[in-house]
Amino acid sequence: MEIVLAKGAAIAIGGIGPALAIGLIGFKAMEAIGRNPEAQGKVLPAMLIGMAFAEAIAIYALILAFTG
Amino acid sequence: MDTHVALSAEKLFSIGPFPVTNSILTTWIVTLLLIAFAYFATRKIKAVPGFLQNIAEAMVEAFQDLVSSVAGDKTKVFLPIITTFFFFIIVGNYLGLLPGVGSIGFFETHDGQKTFVPFFRSINSDLNTTLALALVSVFATHYLSIKYLGLGGYLGKFFSLNPIFLFVGLLEIVSEITKLFSLSFRLFGNVFAGEVLLTTASTKLFAIIVPIPFYFLELLVGFVQALIFAMLTLVFMVILTQKNAH
């Protein structure tokens, strides 16, 4: 019986970095909003854009998991 | 039956030598919807707007605030293409969530294997569409950069005599290529993964109540990805049309 791990390993390992990155971005954004609640209108869009960049790396790994 | 979302869009018929896939068909429908909305909303413009004109004004006003906060004095030039990117992508994403898109189709036999070919397919779940959008975005950015900085200023951003700036310029050329791939793959990956998720939730699990939270997730993802694509294009345009601040 063979066990093929390639696809699962691709997304599992490839998702660690982006998950940590998104968590850290959210952490710092929460801290910034907590220190200065009036800056929420400026911090929130920038946080979302940063999260989209970080999530793109996980999407690359997901594509490789589907097709590789 | 193993339900499987095909990675590439399936061909439905040919017009001459040109194959028409189900995602091209859906793209035509999205385009017709947007053009029809634009035509009917601006037919008779009144000072007290009617229903469609009101919606169009709200759309344009929301984006004007967003674009002017980033672009400043170049808002009038950037606004049309950024708003078009956003509304094309979001209408495409939401049309792909309607019942019937991706589920109504016919069976086709390819050398012994029966595959399901849907008539309509979410447009951004086809890499061709997202690659085309990314190409338009990158070409528009570079065209506007040449228009604002002139050919000399544009080339001066990438090539210079100082060796450090020359190295940075070469890295920026590489980063333009990766911009193309990252824009297209981000949108494609999010929407395609959403399609696979919805198909799995609707067929392998209990299909009545279970897909509902996934549909809400797809509503959110469709909106966020459209906004991200438009905002990234806007930010790249603003960066590339700025005069050198070195």
XYZ file of N, CA and C in Angstrom, chain B:
738
model
N -20.227 8.813 -8.665
C -19.669 9.849 -9.540
C -18.732 10.734 -8.739
N -17.536 10.887 -9.226
C -16.550 11.697 -8.514
C -16.658 13.126 -9.002
N -17.227 14.001 -8.192
C -17.348 15.391 -8.635
C -15.997 16.061 -8.519
N -15.601 16.670 -9.609
C -14.254 17.190 -9.703
C -14.335 18.491 -10.476
N -13.849 19.555 -9.915
C -13.866 20.819 -10.637
C -12.631 20.845 -11.517
N -12.846 20.905 -12.820
C -11.716 20.859 -13.739
C -10.903 22.136 -13.605
N -9.584 22.003 -13.755
C -8.710 23.159 -13.592
C -8.866 24.122 -14.757
N -9.026 23.575 -15.977
C -9.159 24.475 -17.118
C -10.604 24.455 -17.591
N -11.048 25.558 -18.144
C -12.433 25.671 -18.579
C -12.680 24.752 -19.758
N -13.874 24.171 -19.813
C -14.177 23.190 -20.839
C -14.757 23.872 -22.066
N -14.377 23.375 -23.244
C -14.848 24.000 -24.477
C -16.265 23.544 -24.764
N -17.127 24.504 -25.148
C -18.516 24.160 -25.453
C -18.732 23.985 -26.945
N -18.312 24.996 -27.726
C -18.466 24.914 -29.178
C -17.395 25.804 -29.788
N -17.355 25.880 -31.091
C -16.359 26.717 -31.761
C -17.061 27.694 -32.668
N -16.538 28.914 -32.699
C -16.986 29.868 -33.720
C -15.831 29.969 -34.696
N -15.927 29.250 -35.830
C -14.805 29.196 -36.745
C -13.642 28.506 -36.077
N -12.459 29.108 -36.105
C -11.305 28.479 -35.457
C -11.192 28.822 -33.986
N -12.147 29.569 -33.431
C -12.022 30.135 -32.103
C -12.860 29.311 -31.129
N -12.231 28.594 -30.179
C -13.012 27.763 -29.259
C -13.678 28.630 -28.202
N -14.939 28.333 -27.898
C -15.675 29.083 -26.886
C -15.843 28.175 -25.680
N -15.251 28.558 -24.558
C -15.371 27.766 -23.342
C -16.521 28.305 -22.508
N -16.882 27.544 -21.447
C -18.008 27.994 -20.628
C -17.664 29.271 -19.861
N -16.378 29.500 -19.585
C -16.069 30.734 -18.868
C -16.120 31.936 -19.815
N -15.819 31.729 -21.104
C -15.973 32.841 -22.048
C -17.440 33.217 -22.157
N -18.321 32.185 -22.183
C -19.761 32.450 -22.265
C -20.222 33.276 -21.069
N -19.747 32.895 -19.868
C -20.130 33.647 -18.673
C -19.542 35.053 -18.693
N -18.326 35.188 -19.252
C -17.747 36.526 -19.336
C -18.600 37.435 -20.220
N -19.135 36.870 -21.338
C -20.019 37.669 -22.184
C -21.255 38.137 -21.412
N -21.790 37.224 -20.565
C -22.980 37.590 -19.795
C -22.658 38.705 -18.810
N -21.502 38.613 -18.121
C -21.112 39.662 -17.173
C -20.944 40.979 -17.903
N -20.277 40.935 -19.074
C -20.058 42.157 -19.835
C -21.373 42.777 -20.254
N -22.325 41.931 -20.740
C -23.625 42.448 -21.161
C -24.358 43.094 -19.988
N -24.284 42.435 -18.806
C -24.942 42.994 -17.627
C -24.391 44.376 -17.293
N -23.052 44.492 -17.283
C -22.456 45.771 -16.914
C -22.773 46.846 -17.941
N -22.682 46.485 -19.240
C -22.963 47.487 -20.269
C -24.420 47.916 -20.202
N -25.348 46.938 -19.999
C -26.766 47.288 -19.915
C -27.020 48.207 -18.730
N -26.384 47.899 -17.575
C -26.562 48.758 -16.414
C -26.059 50.161 -16.703
N -24.855 50.246 -17.315
C -24.291 51.565 -17.588
C -25.183 52.347 -18.551
N -25.732 51.663 -19.573
C -26.564 52.353 -20.544
C -27.841 52.881 -19.901
N -28.540 51.998 -19.141
C -29.820 52.419 -18.585
C -29.647 53.428 -17.459
N -28.499 53.375 -16.757
C -28.342 54.306 -15.634
C -28.006 55.703 -16.102
N -27.437 55.840 -17.328
C -27.005 57.172 -17.736
C -27.806 57.703 -18.909
N -28.981 57.050 -19.202
C -29.732 57.465 -20.380
C -30.277 58.866 -20.243
N -31.029 59.115 -19.144
C -31.561 60.462 -18.928
C -31.075 60.887 -17.548
N -30.038 61.696 -17.525
C -29.466 62.087 -16.237
C -30.255 63.269 -15.698
N -30.828 63.079 -14.472
C -31.634 64.149 -13.887
C -30.926 64.655 -12.643
N -31.315 65.874 -12.232
C -30.707 66.440 -11.021
C -31.127 65.653 -9.790
N -32.396 65.209 -9.742
C -32.822 64.314 -8.668
C -32.815 62.912 -9.279
N -31.823 62.094 -8.907
C -31.601 60.853 -9.678
C -32.701 59.829 -9.486
N -32.946 59.063 -10.557
C -33.846 57.927 -10.460
C -33.123 56.765 -9.828
N -33.741 55.566 -9.893
C -33.233 54.426 -9.130
C -31.852 53.989 -9.606
N -31.700 53.716 -10.920
C -30.430 53.192 -11.417
C -29.337 54.249 -11.344
N -29.738 55.512 -11.655
C -28.735 56.570 -11.615
C -28.206 56.751 -10.202
N -29.107 56.560 -9.206
C -28.688 56.691 -7.816
C -27.631 55.655 -7.460
N -27.873 54.401 -7.883
C -26.907 53.335 -7.604
C -25.571 53.646 -8.266
N -25.638 54.090 -9.542
C -24.384 54.384 -10.248
C -23.639 55.514 -9.561
N -24.373 56.551 -9.102
C -23.705 57.656 -8.425
C -23.063 57.191 -7.134
N -23.747 56.302 -6.382
C -23.156 55.794 -5.140
C -21.873 55.027 -5.433
N -21.898 54.209 -6.501
C -20.716 53.434 -6.863
C -19.546 54.354 -7.184
N -19.821 55.339 -8.058
C -18.725 56.208 -8.484
C -18.217 57.035 -7.313
N -19.149 57.510 -6.448
C -18.722 58.369 -5.341
C -17.845 57.597 -4.369
N -18.234 56.342 -4.061
C -17.437 55.551 -3.118
C -16.024 55.389 -3.650
N -15.911 55.077 -4.970
C -14.575 54.881 -5.510
C -13.814 56.167 -5.669
N -14.535 57.270 -5.892
C -13.813 58.527 -6.027
C -13.124 58.887 -4.709
N -13.837 58.652 -3.575
C -13.207 58.939 -2.285
C -11.979 58.077 -2.084
N -12.120 56.777 -2.423
C -11.006 55.848 -2.228
C -9.823 56.227 -3.096
N -10.083 56.508 -4.393
C -8.981 56.768 -5.323
C -8.329 58.101 -5.005
N -9.138 59.120 -4.633
C -8.525 60.427 -4.395
C -7.690 60.421 -3.129
N -7.989 59.501 -2.179
C -7.147 59.461 -0.986
C -5.778 58.897 -1.302
N -5.653 58.120 -2.376
C -4.352 57.535 -2.716
C -3.689 58.306 -3.847
N -4.482 58.713 -4.865
C -3.872 59.246 -6.073
C -3.804 60.759 -6.091
N -4.680 61.442 -5.365
C -4.606 62.904 -5.339
C -5.050 63.529 -6.638
N -4.098 64.204 -7.323
C -4.519 65.006 -8.470
C -4.717 64.186 -9.730
N -4.324 62.900 -9.720
C -4.496 62.106 -10.937
C -5.770 61.268 -10.873
N -6.683 61.612 -9.928
C -7.867 60.773 -9.714
C -8.669 60.602 -10.983
N -8.871 61.711 -11.745
C -9.755 61.631 -12.907
C -9.258 60.636 -13.930
N -7.934 60.436 -13.997
C -7.399 59.509 -15.004
C -7.474 58.077 -14.500
N -7.246 57.888 -13.177
C -7.183 56.527 -12.654
C -8.562 55.958 -12.367
N -9.533 56.839 -12.043
C -10.813 56.346 -11.550
C -11.520 55.367 -12.477
N -11.643 55.639 -13.800
C -12.425 54.699 -14.623
C -11.884 53.283 -14.611
N -10.559 53.131 -14.769
C -10.061 51.762 -14.910
C -10.100 51.033 -13.570
N -9.868 51.740 -12.474
C -9.893 51.066 -11.171
C -11.322 50.619 -10.860
N -12.301 51.517 -11.110
C -13.689 51.146 -10.836
C -14.130 49.999 -11.733
N -13.677 50.011 -12.996
C -14.057 48.918 -13.899
C -13.502 47.589 -13.417
N -12.216 47.580 -13.003
C -11.649 46.336 -12.475
C -12.503 45.822 -11.326
N -12.827 46.721 -10.382
C -13.561 46.269 -9.208
C -14.909 45.684 -9.593
N -15.680 46.399 -10.418
C -17.036 45.931 -10.684
C -17.069 44.731 -11.610
N -16.114 44.642 -12.539
C -16.066 43.442 -13.380
C -15.784 42.207 -12.521
N -14.784 42.325 -11.605
C -14.413 41.155 -10.814
C -15.515 40.808 -9.828
N -16.144 41.811 -9.196
C -17.125 41.455 -8.180
C -18.398 40.912 -8.820
N -18.824 41.469 -9.957
C -20.000 40.910 -10.632
C -19.698 39.500 -11.119
N -18.474 39.276 -11.618
C -18.102 37.933 -12.034
C -18.132 36.951 -10.887
N -17.584 37.355 -9.730
C -17.552 36.451 -8.582
C -18.960 36.133 -8.097
N -19.817 37.171 -8.001
C -21.152 36.933 -7.457
C -22.031 36.172 -8.441
N -21.801 36.381 -9.766
C -22.565 35.604 -10.735
C -22.219 34.136 -10.617
N -20.961 33.833 -10.247
C -20.549 32.448 -10.115
C -21.171 31.750 -8.920
N -21.795 32.532 -8.010
C -22.426 31.918 -6.849
C -23.884 31.593 -7.096
N -24.458 32.117 -8.195
C -25.873 31.879 -8.442
C -26.130 30.407 -8.715
N -27.295 29.872 -8.300
C -27.593 28.474 -8.605
C -27.700 28.285 -10.112
N -27.098 27.242 -10.621
C -27.119 26.999 -12.057
C -25.762 27.221 -12.685
N -24.977 28.139 -12.130
C -23.635 28.358 -12.652
C -22.735 27.280 -12.075
N -22.207 26.440 -12.952
C -21.344 25.370 -12.486
C -22.073 24.086 -12.213
N -23.426 24.105 -12.183
C -24.137 22.877 -11.867
C -25.035 22.398 -13.001
N -25.428 23.284 -13.926
C -26.268 22.865 -15.052
C -25.367 22.624 -16.237
N -25.404 21.426 -16.784
C -24.523 21.140 -17.911
C -24.866 19.811 -18.530
N -23.898 19.214 -19.183
C -24.126 17.936 -19.849
C -22.907 17.059 -19.618
N -23.063 15.782 -19.951
C -21.978 14.836 -19.772
C -21.258 14.618 -21.087
N -19.948 14.484 -20.981
C -19.135 14.296 -22.167
C -18.229 13.106 -21.906
N -17.950 12.300 -22.925
C -17.092 11.138 -22.723
C -15.754 11.395 -23.388
N -14.696 11.396 -22.580
C -13.345 11.560 -23.114
C -12.604 10.260 -22.934
N -12.294 9.591 -24.018
C -11.654 8.252 -24.062
C -12.043 7.401 -22.859
N -13.320 7.097 -22.784
C -13.804 6.142 -21.788
C -14.244 6.763 -20.488
N -13.836 8.012 -20.202
C -14.207 8.607 -18.913
C -15.294 9.651 -19.105
N -16.344 9.534 -18.266
C -17.447 10.485 -18.380
C -17.128 11.701 -17.529
N -17.093 12.885 -18.155
C -16.878 14.089 -17.358
C -18.074 15.011 -17.493
N -18.270 15.837 -16.460
C -19.396 16.748 -16.436
C -18.929 18.097 -16.939
N -19.627 18.657 -17.919
C -19.256 19.951 -18.474
C -20.376 20.936 -18.184
N -20.165 21.888 -17.280
C -21.227 22.865 -17.011
C -21.318 23.892 -18.124
N -22.524 24.478 -18.295
C -22.713 25.498 -19.327
C -22.057 26.812 -18.940
N -22.182 27.178 -17.639
C -21.602 28.419 -17.177
C -20.595 28.112 -16.089
N -19.587 28.982 -15.960
C -18.546 28.748 -14.972
C -18.100 30.094 -14.457
N -17.846 30.159 -13.159
C -17.385 31.403 -12.560
C -16.153 31.905 -13.307
N -16.196 33.205 -13.734
C -15.189 33.613 -14.708
C -13.792 33.634 -14.131
N -13.653 33.967 -12.841
C -12.307 34.066 -12.298
C -11.766 32.721 -11.848
N -12.536 31.625 -12.037
C -11.980 30.317 -11.742
C -11.253 29.768 -12.956
N -11.101 30.595 -13.981
C -10.340 30.234 -15.173
C -9.097 31.109 -15.198
N -7.915 30.485 -15.239
C -6.674 31.261 -15.159
C -6.546 32.220 -16.334
N -7.195 31.874 -17.490
C -7.101 32.771 -18.637
C -7.665 34.147 -18.316
N -8.832 34.169 -17.639
C -9.470 35.453 -17.326
C -8.598 36.283 -16.400
N -8.101 35.654 -15.325
C -7.336 36.438 -14.354
C -6.004 36.877 -14.937
N -5.422 36.036 -15.807
C -4.168 36.446 -16.445
C -4.417 37.622 -17.372
N -5.568 37.593 -18.082
C -5.892 38.714 -18.956
C -6.079 39.984 -18.152
N -6.792 39.885 -17.016
C -6.988 41.062 -16.167
C -5.650 41.593 -15.669
N -4.754 40.676 -15.244
C -3.458 41.122 -14.737
C -2.639 41.778 -15.847
N -2.717 41.230 -17.074
C -1.985 41.827 -18.197
C -2.485 43.231 -18.477
N -3.818 43.399 -18.494
C -4.378 44.728 -18.724
C -3.917 45.683 -17.632
N -3.927 45.198 -16.373
C -3.524 46.050 -15.257
C -2.077 46.496 -15.415
N -1.168 45.538 -15.723
C 0.255 45.886 -15.808
C 0.502 46.801 -17.009
N -0.135 46.488 -18.163
C 0.079 47.343 -19.326
C -0.475 48.739 -19.107
N -1.629 48.846 -18.451
C -2.198 50.170 -18.184
C -1.279 50.947 -17.264
N -0.711 50.266 -16.242
C 0.193 50.952 -15.322
C 1.409 51.498 -16.061
N 1.998 50.669 -16.930
C 3.200 51.138 -17.627
C 2.868 52.216 -18.656
N 1.699 52.081 -19.307
C 1.313 53.105 -20.277
C 1.129 54.451 -19.590
N 0.438 54.431 -18.404
C 0.236 55.689 -17.688
C 1.557 56.239 -17.176
N 2.480 55.342 -16.814
C 3.785 55.809 -16.347
C 4.525 56.536 -17.458
N 4.477 55.956 -18.688
C 5.142 56.632 -19.805
C 4.447 57.953 -20.112
N 3.100 57.949 -19.986
C 2.357 59.168 -20.310
C 2.691 60.290 -19.338
N 2.890 59.968 -18.044
C 3.132 61.019 -17.064
C 4.595 61.401 -16.962
N 5.505 60.429 -17.117
C 6.915 60.725 -16.904
C 7.680 60.920 -18.199
N 7.056 60.606 -19.347
C 7.820 60.631 -20.580
C 8.693 59.396 -20.676
N 9.137 59.090 -21.885
C 9.899 57.850 -22.067
C 11.208 57.900 -21.286
N 11.841 59.096 -21.240
C 13.111 59.192 -20.524
C 12.948 58.952 -19.036
N 11.928 59.586 -18.442
C 11.704 59.400 -17.016
C 11.334 57.973 -16.677
N 10.538 57.356 -17.586
C 10.117 55.969 -17.343
C 11.324 55.033 -17.366
N 12.198 55.202 -18.389
C 13.371 54.324 -18.451
C 14.340 54.637 -17.324
N 14.352 55.914 -16.895
C 15.260 56.279 -15.811
C 14.903 55.625 -14.494
N 13.636 55.134 -14.394
C 13.259 54.459 -13.162
C 13.917 53.087 -13.056
N 14.189 52.477 -14.226
C 14.693 51.108 -14.181
C 16.176 51.033 -14.471
N 16.660 51.919 -15.350
C 18.086 51.872 -15.682
C 18.721 53.172 -15.257
N 19.883 53.108 -14.605
C 20.591 54.341 -14.291
C 22.078 54.027 -14.292
N 22.905 55.094 -14.222
C 24.342 54.884 -14.347
C 24.963 54.418 -13.040
N 24.395 54.894 -11.930
C 24.888 54.498 -10.618
C 24.666 52.983 -10.453
N 25.732 52.189 -10.150
C 25.569 50.719 -10.126
C 24.563 50.218 -9.103
N 24.468 50.905 -7.961
C 23.489 50.448 -6.963
C 22.080 50.631 -7.510
N 21.821 51.830 -8.099
C 20.485 52.076 -8.631
C 20.211 51.189 -9.828
N 21.284 50.839 -10.558
C 21.087 49.930 -11.687
C 20.615 48.570 -11.199
N 21.252 48.074 -10.111
C 20.844 46.793 -9.557
C 19.403 46.850 -9.056
N 19.070 47.952 -8.369
C 17.692 48.111 -7.881
C 16.721 48.141 -9.049
N 17.150 48.827 -10.142
C 16.272 48.896 -11.310
C 16.017 47.528 -11.923
N 17.072 46.695 -11.981
C 16.877 45.351 -12.531
C 15.951 44.536 -11.648
N 16.095 44.700 -10.319
C 15.179 43.995 -9.419
C 13.752 44.464 -9.634
N 13.579 45.767 -9.942
C 12.226 46.269 -10.157
C 11.627 45.689 -11.422
N 12.473 45.432 -12.439
C 11.937 44.795 -13.652
C 11.444 43.397 -13.322
N 12.233 42.655 -12.527
C 11.796 41.310 -12.126
C 10.503 41.398 -11.321
N 10.422 42.442 -10.469
C 9.229 42.552 -9.631
C 7.999 42.872 -10.457
N 8.170 43.514 -11.629
C 7.002 43.736 -12.483
C 6.460 42.423 -13.012
N 7.387 41.484 -13.350
C 6.920 40.178 -13.839
C 6.197 39.420 -12.734
N 6.772 39.479 -11.502
C 6.121 38.751 -10.416
C 4.788 39.392 -10.064
N 4.688 40.734 -10.286
C 3.413 41.400 -10.063
C 2.340 40.776 -10.941
N 2.716 40.519 -12.223
C 1.768 39.922 -13.157
C 1.278 38.587 -12.620
N 2.238 37.727 -12.216
C 1.836 36.401 -11.757
C 1.080 36.467 -10.447
N 1.522 37.354 -9.524
C 0.867 37.340 -8.221
C -0.554 37.860 -8.320
N -0.789 38.904 -9.162
C -2.149 39.403 -9.329
C -3.064 38.317 -9.887
N -2.576 37.627 -10.943
C -3.459 36.644 -11.572
C -3.668 35.435 -10.663
N -2.584 34.950 -10.015
C -2.748 33.744 -9.214
C -3.517 33.993 -7.947
N -3.391 35.204 -7.352
C -4.158 35.482 -6.147
C -5.644 35.372 -6.436
N -6.099 36.056 -7.498
C -7.520 36.036 -7.819
C -7.960 34.638 -8.228
N -7.159 33.987 -9.119
C -7.528 32.650 -9.584
C -7.601 31.669 -8.421
N -6.567 31.695 -7.551
C -6.524 30.735 -6.458
C -7.699 30.889 -5.521
N -8.009 32.147 -5.143
C -9.113 32.361 -4.226
C -10.425 31.881 -4.803
N -10.710 32.238 -6.083
C -12.020 31.887 -6.639
C -12.093 30.401 -6.956
N -11.000 29.820 -7.484
C -11.019 28.388 -7.811
C -11.141 27.546 -6.542
N -10.404 27.946 -5.491
C -10.514 27.208 -4.238
C -11.925 27.325 -3.685
N -12.554 28.494 -3.869
C -13.933 28.645 -3.433
C -14.867 27.721 -4.184
N -14.636 27.575 -5.519
C -15.470 26.659 -6.303
C -15.335 25.232 -5.801
N -14.067 24.799 -5.569
C -13.843 23.435 -5.084
C -14.506 23.247 -3.738
N -14.390 24.269 -2.863
C -14.983 24.197 -1.536
C -16.493 24.039 -1.614
N -17.138 24.875 -2.454
C -18.586 24.801 -2.559
C -19.033 23.484 -3.168
N -18.290 22.998 -4.181
C -18.664 21.718 -4.790
C -18.550 20.587 -3.774
N -17.444 20.603 -2.996
C -17.271 19.553 -1.985
C -18.350 19.642 -0.931
N -18.647 20.858 -0.440
C -19.642 20.996 0.616
C -21.023 20.618 0.124
N -21.293 20.794 -1.176
C -22.636 20.527 -1.668
C -22.834 19.089 -2.077
N -21.773 18.343 -2.335
C -21.991 16.986 -2.810
C -21.494 15.939 -1.844
N -20.383 16.197 -1.165
C -19.871 15.153 -0.303
C -20.464 15.229 1.094
N -20.967 16.425 1.466
C -21.603 16.536 2.770
C -23.096 16.763 2.548
N -23.835 16.952 3.637
C -25.271 17.154 3.538
C -25.556 18.460 2.813
N -26.271 18.386 1.708
C -26.279 19.510 0.762
C -27.297 20.593 1.068
N -28.075 20.518 2.163
C -29.130 21.509 2.358
C -28.670 22.646 3.254
N -28.197 22.341 4.465
C -27.853 23.401 5.411
C -26.356 23.675 5.400
N -25.561 22.614 5.131
C -24.120 22.730 5.310
C -23.471 23.783 4.417
N -23.851 23.930 3.120
C -23.120 24.914 2.299
C -23.372 26.358 2.681
N -24.333 26.669 3.546
C -24.685 28.076 3.786
C -23.512 28.905 4.315
N -22.790 28.458 5.371
C -21.655 29.281 5.816
C -20.588 29.421 4.742
N -20.425 28.379 3.883
C -19.432 28.511 2.819
C -19.852 29.536 1.793
N -21.175 29.665 1.539
C -21.639 30.709 0.625
C -21.355 32.092 1.187
N -21.548 32.273 2.532
C -21.205 33.566 3.114
C -19.718 33.849 2.976
N -18.896 32.795 3.190
C -17.456 32.978 3.021
C -17.127 33.407 1.608
N -17.816 32.786 0.622
C -17.528 33.141 -0.766
C -17.992 34.552 -1.094
N -19.101 35.010 -0.456
C -19.508 36.398 -0.657
C -18.406 37.342 -0.186
N -17.867 37.031 1.013
C -16.817 37.884 1.551
C -15.573 37.843 0.675
N -15.157 36.615 0.295
C -13.929 36.471 -0.507
C -14.079 37.176 -1.851
N -15.264 37.063 -2.480
C -15.471 37.715 -3.765
C -15.307 39.212 -3.665
N -15.864 39.813 -2.601
C -15.746 41.248 -2.423
C -14.305 41.641 -2.130
N -13.652 40.921 -1.190
C -12.296 41.288 -0.773
C -11.312 41.166 -1.931
N -11.440 40.084 -2.725
C -10.482 39.905 -3.817
C -10.652 40.961 -4.892
N -11.914 41.365 -5.166
C -12.123 42.434 -6.143
C -11.500 43.724 -5.641
N -11.723 44.016 -4.341
C -11.178 45.244 -3.769
C -9.654 45.217 -3.778
N -9.067 44.054 -3.434
C -7.609 43.934 -3.399
C -7.026 44.166 -4.783
N -7.645 43.556 -5.814
C -7.121 43.715 -7.180
C -7.150 45.183 -7.571
N -8.295 45.849 -7.319
C -8.403 47.251 -7.714
C -7.420 48.115 -6.932
N -7.320 47.881 -5.600
C -6.443 48.710 -4.780
C -4.975 48.502 -5.147
N -4.580 47.233 -5.412
C -3.194 46.987 -5.778
C -2.852 47.660 -7.098
N -3.783 47.541 -8.082
C -3.537 48.221 -9.361
C -3.381 49.710 -9.136
N -4.247 50.297 -8.280
C -4.176 51.731 -8.007
C -2.844 52.097 -7.372
N -2.430 51.319 -6.373
C -1.178 51.634 -5.670
C 0.009 51.517 -6.618
N 0.016 50.474 -7.480
C 1.123 50.341 -8.429
C 1.137 51.499 -9.414
N -0.073 51.932 -9.857
C -0.125 53.064 -10.775
C 0.444 54.309 -10.119
N 0.061 54.560 -8.849
C 0.537 55.767 -8.180
C 2.041 55.716 -8.003
N 2.569 54.534 -7.626
C 4.014 54.434 -7.409
C 4.761 54.665 -8.713
N 4.279 54.066 -9.819
C 5.023 54.164 -11.075
C 4.894 55.525 -11.733
N 3.876 56.332 -11.359
C 3.758 57.639 -11.987
C 4.338 58.742 -11.120
N 4.972 58.360 -9.997
C 5.609 59.386 -9.167
C 6.957 59.727 -9.736
N 7.310 61.009 -9.674
C 8.642 61.380 -10.118
C 9.659 60.862 -9.099
N 10.866 60.647 -9.589
C 11.920 60.093 -8.742
C 12.121 60.913 -7.487
N 12.062 60.241 -6.326
C 12.277 60.964 -5.073
C 13.578 60.537 -4.418
N 14.478 59.949 -5.235
C 15.717 59.435 -4.631
C 16.524 60.572 -4.035
